[in-house]
Amino acid sequence: MNPATLTEIIDYSRRHTLGIGMFNIVNMEFARAIFDASQETGLPVIFGIPERFMLHYYSPDCMALVCKEMIKHSKVPAAIHLDHGKTFDGVMIALRAGFSSVMFDGSSLDYEENVKQTAEIVKIAHAFGVAVEGELGYVGRAGTDELTPDSFTRPDQAADFVRRTGVDALAVAIGNQHGQYKGIPKLDFERLKVIRGTVECGLVLHGGSGIGNEDFKEAIRCGINKINIYTAMDLAVKDFTRNSFADYASYLDYTKDLTKIVREVVIEHMKLFASVRSN
Ligand code: CO
Ligand code: CO
């Protein structure tokens, strides 16, 4: 099949009341692992390509081609998504490379500038038939950014933001952060419910790694459609590499098992996100 748009993914999430995982791709092994996990579980998936990886670690065209070739043989919907596009040029590169979904993260801009730049991206992406995720509130990074109520998504602002930008999905800040949490994060579900009640678009939870299993389920019940995972895979491969690399006679065999490690982390999250499924 062709890559699914973010809108199709969100529709699926709504129809079945389940969360759909976005998993970031570090290299070919990660892409393989994410694809295999989706085929094994029969659940839709989102291949995440962060702007930072795409611009500094590999070619966006090559990685998009890898994903497209895999998706051709997929039995479940799968999207190729630009994660944290922070520049106009980065989003344009992703659109030209054939991504089926893009995030424009203007969360570090002041509110009016975030609205203005996101609306411009939406107009262009929609002309390509590509859906857009925006971010309001500031998710930030655990250990680097302070978690204050000011950084949380304001429900009244969310409604205004979605109306004025036309985004198809909104990344919310409700106590979630990127990277490795110190302890179990406490999510503001009441705020999430209010946001869900004020906007029609899909809702996205960034910084998924390290959130408690029950909190994931509650977040999905409260209206989260897409959940981003990266750190959990990163920690698993670092751990595996540290403990096992010396045991391998060949690098090739090591990469094969590394793919398995990533696949296991992806499957575990996909199954958890689907466990609240109502039909
Ligand atoms: Co993120
Ligand atoms: Co993330």
Short mmCIF file of C-alpha atoms and ligand atoms in Angstrom, two decimals:
data_model
loop_
_atom_site.label_atom_id
_atom_site.label_comp_id
_atom_site.label_asym_id
_atom_site.label_seq_id
_atom_site.Cartn_x
_atom_site.Cartn_y
_atom_site.Cartn_z
CA MET A 1 0.00 0.00 0.00
CA ASN A 2 0.90 3.70 -0.11
CA PRO A 3 2.06 5.49 3.04
CA ALA A 4 -0.90 6.51 5.22
CA THR A 5 -1.44 10.15 6.12
CA LEU A 6 -1.59 11.24 9.73
CA THR A 7 -5.32 11.83 9.25
CA GLU A 8 -5.87 8.18 8.31
CA ILE A 9 -3.85 7.07 11.33
CA ILE A 10 -5.87 9.32 13.66
CA ASP A 11 -9.14 8.06 12.15
CA TYR A 12 -8.04 4.49 12.83
CA SER A 13 -7.16 5.42 16.40
CA ARG A 14 -10.62 6.96 16.88
CA ARG A 15 -12.55 4.10 15.30
CA HIS A 16 -10.85 1.52 17.49
CA THR A 17 -10.11 3.64 20.57
CA LEU A 18 -6.45 2.79 20.68
CA GLY A 19 -3.20 4.68 20.66
CA ILE A 20 -0.81 4.47 17.72
CA GLY A 21 2.92 4.58 18.29
CA MET A 22 5.41 6.72 16.44
CA PHE A 23 8.90 5.29 16.70
CA ASN A 24 11.96 7.26 15.63
CA ILE A 25 14.36 5.78 13.11
CA VAL A 26 18.07 5.96 13.91
CA ASN A 27 19.19 3.74 11.03
CA MET A 28 18.13 0.93 8.72
CA GLU A 29 17.94 -1.58 11.61
CA PHE A 30 15.42 0.60 13.40
CA ALA A 31 13.31 0.93 10.24
CA ARG A 32 13.33 -2.85 9.79
CA ALA A 33 12.45 -3.40 13.46
CA ILE A 34 9.54 -0.94 13.39
CA PHE A 35 8.16 -2.42 10.18
CA ASP A 36 8.46 -6.01 11.44
CA ALA A 37 6.72 -5.04 14.70
CA SER A 38 3.75 -3.61 12.81
CA GLN A 39 3.42 -6.71 10.64
CA GLU A 40 3.74 -9.05 13.60
CA THR A 41 1.13 -7.23 15.67
CA GLY A 42 -1.13 -6.26 12.77
CA LEU A 43 -1.26 -2.73 14.19
CA PRO A 44 -0.76 0.55 12.31
CA VAL A 45 2.51 2.35 12.89
CA ILE A 46 4.22 5.67 12.30
CA PHE A 47 7.83 5.77 11.15
CA GLY A 48 9.29 8.84 12.85
CA ILE A 49 12.09 10.78 11.18
CA PRO A 50 13.20 13.71 13.34
CA GLU A 51 14.38 16.77 11.45
CA ARG A 52 17.64 16.64 13.41
CA PHE A 53 18.37 13.05 12.31
CA MET A 54 17.30 13.72 8.75
CA LEU A 55 19.56 16.77 8.39
CA HIS A 56 22.61 15.53 10.28
CA TYR A 57 22.67 11.73 10.33
CA TYR A 58 21.22 10.38 7.07
CA SER A 59 19.64 11.42 3.81
CA PRO A 60 15.91 12.21 4.04
CA ASP A 61 15.40 10.88 0.50
CA CYS A 62 17.13 7.58 1.26
CA MET A 63 15.28 6.99 4.53
CA ALA A 64 11.92 7.93 2.99
CA LEU A 65 12.61 5.48 0.15
CA VAL A 66 13.46 2.71 2.63
CA CYS A 67 10.17 3.33 4.45
CA LYS A 68 8.13 3.57 1.25
CA GLU A 69 9.55 0.29 -0.03
CA MET A 70 8.67 -1.44 3.26
CA ILE A 71 5.18 0.09 3.33
CA LYS A 72 4.50 -1.21 -0.20
CA HIS A 73 4.47 -4.67 1.37
CA SER A 74 2.62 -3.67 4.52
CA LYS A 75 -0.70 -5.20 5.55
CA VAL A 76 -1.43 -2.34 7.99
CA PRO A 77 -1.53 1.45 7.54
CA ALA A 78 1.88 3.05 8.09
CA ALA A 79 2.89 6.69 7.88
CA ILE A 80 6.24 8.38 7.27
CA HIS A 81 6.30 11.31 9.66
CA LEU A 82 8.67 14.25 10.14
CA ASP A 83 9.14 14.56 13.90
CA HIS A 84 9.96 18.01 15.31
CA GLY A 85 10.33 19.93 12.08
CA LYS A 86 11.66 23.21 13.44
CA THR A 87 12.47 25.02 10.22
CA PHE A 88 10.50 25.88 7.09
CA ASP A 89 13.27 24.37 4.96
CA GLY A 90 13.28 21.13 6.96
CA VAL A 91 9.55 20.66 6.39
CA MET A 92 9.95 21.39 2.68
CA ILE A 93 12.73 18.79 2.42
CA ALA A 94 10.43 16.23 4.04
CA LEU A 95 7.54 17.08 1.71
CA ARG A 96 9.77 16.77 -1.35
CA ALA A 97 11.14 13.44 -0.08
CA GLY A 98 7.59 12.05 0.06
CA PHE A 99 6.85 12.01 3.80
CA SER A 100 3.12 11.43 4.34
CA SER A 101 2.91 13.43 7.56
CA VAL A 102 4.84 16.34 9.07
CA MET A 103 5.19 17.97 12.44
CA PHE A 104 6.00 21.64 12.66
CA ASP A 105 7.18 22.39 16.16
CA GLY A 106 6.83 26.10 16.83
CA SER A 107 6.51 25.56 20.58
CA SER A 108 9.61 27.60 21.38
CA LEU A 109 8.23 30.60 19.47
CA ASP A 110 5.90 33.11 21.05
CA TYR A 111 2.24 32.24 20.58
CA GLU A 112 1.39 34.53 17.65
CA GLU A 113 4.55 33.53 15.77
CA ASN A 114 3.76 29.83 16.37
CA VAL A 115 0.26 30.39 14.90
CA LYS A 116 1.63 32.29 11.91
CA GLN A 117 4.39 29.84 10.99
CA THR A 118 2.29 26.72 11.63
CA ALA A 119 -0.58 28.08 9.49
CA GLU A 120 1.84 28.68 6.62
CA ILE A 121 3.18 25.10 6.87
CA VAL A 122 -0.40 23.71 6.99
CA LYS A 123 -1.34 25.58 3.83
CA ILE A 124 1.62 24.16 1.90
CA ALA A 125 1.49 20.62 3.34
CA HIS A 126 -2.25 20.31 2.67
CA ALA A 127 -1.59 21.24 -0.97
CA PHE A 128 0.65 18.13 -1.03
CA GLY A 129 -2.09 16.04 0.61
CA VAL A 130 0.02 15.81 3.77
CA ALA A 131 -1.41 16.29 7.27
CA VAL A 132 0.30 18.44 9.89
CA GLU A 133 0.93 18.12 13.63
CA GLY A 134 1.60 21.30 15.59
CA GLU A 135 2.77 21.79 19.17
CA LEU A 136 1.34 24.11 21.76
CA GLY A 137 2.73 24.44 25.23
CA TYR A 138 6.33 23.39 25.62
CA VAL A 139 7.19 19.69 26.08
CA GLY A 140 10.93 20.27 26.46
CA ARG A 141 13.50 17.86 27.86
CA ALA A 142 13.66 16.14 31.24
CA GLY A 143 16.57 17.41 33.30
CA THR A 144 17.09 20.43 31.02
CA ASP A 145 13.77 22.24 30.93
CA GLU A 146 11.92 23.07 34.08
CA LEU A 147 8.41 21.66 34.26
CA THR A 148 6.16 24.58 35.16
CA PRO A 149 2.42 25.10 34.75
CA ASP A 150 3.35 27.89 32.29
CA SER A 151 4.84 25.31 29.93
CA PHE A 152 1.63 23.24 29.88
CA THR A 153 -0.87 23.48 27.01
CA ARG A 154 -3.67 25.93 27.80
CA PRO A 155 -7.06 24.54 26.70
CA ASP A 156 -8.44 27.95 25.67
CA GLN A 157 -5.34 28.61 23.60
CA ALA A 158 -5.51 25.10 22.07
CA ALA A 159 -8.94 25.80 20.58
CA ASP A 160 -7.74 29.12 19.13
CA PHE A 161 -4.52 27.55 17.82
CA VAL A 162 -6.27 24.67 16.03
CA ARG A 163 -8.90 26.97 14.52
CA ARG A 164 -6.39 29.51 13.23
CA THR A 165 -3.70 27.09 11.98
CA GLY A 166 -5.87 24.24 10.65
CA VAL A 167 -3.55 21.59 12.12
CA ASP A 168 -4.70 17.96 11.89
CA ALA A 169 -3.06 16.98 15.17
CA LEU A 170 -1.79 18.78 18.24
CA ALA A 171 1.11 17.79 20.49
CA VAL A 172 0.21 18.64 24.06
CA ALA A 173 2.32 19.44 27.12
CA ILE A 174 0.60 17.92 30.17
CA GLY A 175 3.59 16.98 32.31
CA ASN A 176 5.30 14.87 29.63
CA GLN A 177 8.92 15.61 28.63
CA HIS A 178 11.50 14.22 26.20
CA GLY A 179 14.44 12.09 27.30
CA GLN A 180 14.78 10.17 30.53
CA TYR A 181 12.42 11.08 33.36
CA LYS A 182 13.63 11.18 36.93
CA GLY A 183 10.94 9.04 38.52
CA ILE A 184 7.47 8.48 37.08
CA PRO A 185 6.02 11.60 35.43
CA LYS A 186 2.68 12.85 36.64
CA LEU A 187 0.35 13.67 33.77
CA ASP A 188 -2.42 16.25 34.05
CA PHE A 189 -5.37 14.16 32.82
CA GLU A 190 -7.95 16.76 33.80
CA ARG A 191 -6.27 19.26 31.52
CA LEU A 192 -6.09 16.65 28.74
CA LYS A 193 -9.83 15.96 29.03
CA VAL A 194 -10.62 19.66 28.77
CA ILE A 195 -8.37 20.00 25.70
CA ARG A 196 -10.05 16.92 24.15
CA GLY A 197 -13.40 18.58 24.68
CA THR A 198 -12.37 21.80 22.96
CA VAL A 199 -10.61 20.58 19.78
CA GLU A 200 -11.59 18.13 17.05
CA CYS A 201 -8.09 17.31 15.78
CA GLY A 202 -5.89 14.39 16.81
CA LEU A 203 -3.90 14.65 20.04
CA VAL A 204 -0.28 13.60 20.43
CA LEU A 205 1.74 12.65 23.48
CA HIS A 206 5.49 13.29 23.11
CA GLY A 207 8.09 11.97 25.51
CA GLY A 208 6.32 8.62 25.84
CA SER A 209 9.32 6.62 27.09
CA GLY A 210 9.11 6.15 30.85
CA ILE A 211 5.43 6.97 31.28
CA GLY A 212 3.71 4.34 33.44
CA ASN A 213 1.65 1.63 31.70
CA GLU A 214 -1.60 2.64 33.39
CA ASP A 215 -0.95 6.30 32.57
CA PHE A 216 -0.50 5.45 28.89
CA LYS A 217 -3.90 3.74 28.93
CA GLU A 218 -5.53 6.61 30.78
CA ALA A 219 -4.02 9.12 28.32
CA ILE A 220 -5.52 7.14 25.42
CA ARG A 221 -8.90 6.96 27.15
CA CYS A 222 -8.71 10.73 27.66
CA GLY A 223 -8.19 11.27 23.93
CA ILE A 224 -4.53 10.78 22.97
CA ASN A 225 -4.28 9.25 19.47
CA LYS A 226 -0.54 9.16 18.77
CA ILE A 227 2.30 8.46 21.19
CA ASN A 228 5.97 9.16 20.42
CA ILE A 229 8.65 6.75 21.52
CA TYR A 230 12.39 7.13 21.13
CA THR A 231 14.27 7.05 24.42
CA ALA A 232 13.07 3.53 25.33
CA MET A 233 14.63 2.15 22.12
CA ASP A 234 17.80 4.18 22.62
CA LEU A 235 18.26 2.89 26.17
CA ALA A 236 17.59 -0.71 25.11
CA VAL A 237 20.17 -0.68 22.31
CA LYS A 238 22.75 1.09 24.47
CA ASP A 239 22.25 -1.50 27.18
CA PHE A 240 22.41 -4.37 24.70
CA THR A 241 25.55 -2.96 23.07
CA ARG A 242 27.32 -2.36 26.37
CA ASN A 243 26.61 -5.87 27.62
CA SER A 244 26.84 -8.00 24.48
CA PHE A 245 28.90 -6.35 21.77
CA ALA A 246 32.14 -8.12 22.70
CA ASP A 247 30.43 -11.52 22.43
CA TYR A 248 29.89 -11.16 18.70
CA ALA A 249 32.44 -12.44 16.20
CA SER A 250 30.85 -10.37 13.43
CA TYR A 251 29.24 -6.95 13.32
CA LEU A 252 26.62 -8.35 10.95
CA ASP A 253 25.33 -10.86 13.51
CA TYR A 254 25.30 -8.13 16.13
CA THR A 255 23.09 -5.88 13.97
CA LYS A 256 20.68 -8.77 13.47
CA ASP A 257 20.19 -9.13 17.22
CA LEU A 258 20.10 -5.37 17.69
CA THR A 259 17.16 -5.27 15.28
CA LYS A 260 15.43 -7.88 17.46
CA ILE A 261 15.99 -5.76 20.57
CA VAL A 262 14.42 -2.70 18.93
CA ARG A 263 11.55 -4.81 17.58
CA GLU A 264 10.77 -6.09 21.08
CA VAL A 265 10.60 -2.56 22.51
CA VAL A 266 8.32 -1.46 19.65
CA ILE A 267 6.01 -4.49 19.98
CA GLU A 268 5.72 -4.01 23.72
CA HIS A 269 4.60 -0.39 23.28
CA MET A 270 2.28 -1.12 20.33
CA LYS A 271 0.51 -3.86 22.30
CA LEU A 272 0.17 -1.66 25.35
CA PHE A 273 -1.27 1.22 23.29
CA ALA A 274 -3.74 -1.21 21.68
CA SER A 275 -4.76 -2.84 24.96
CA VAL A 276 -7.47 -0.27 25.61
CA ARG A 277 -9.06 -1.12 22.26
CA SER A 278 -12.84 -1.15 22.45
CA ASN A 279 -13.62 -2.71 19.04
CO CO B 1 8.80 15.06 20.68
CO CO B 2 10.00 12.74 21.08
#
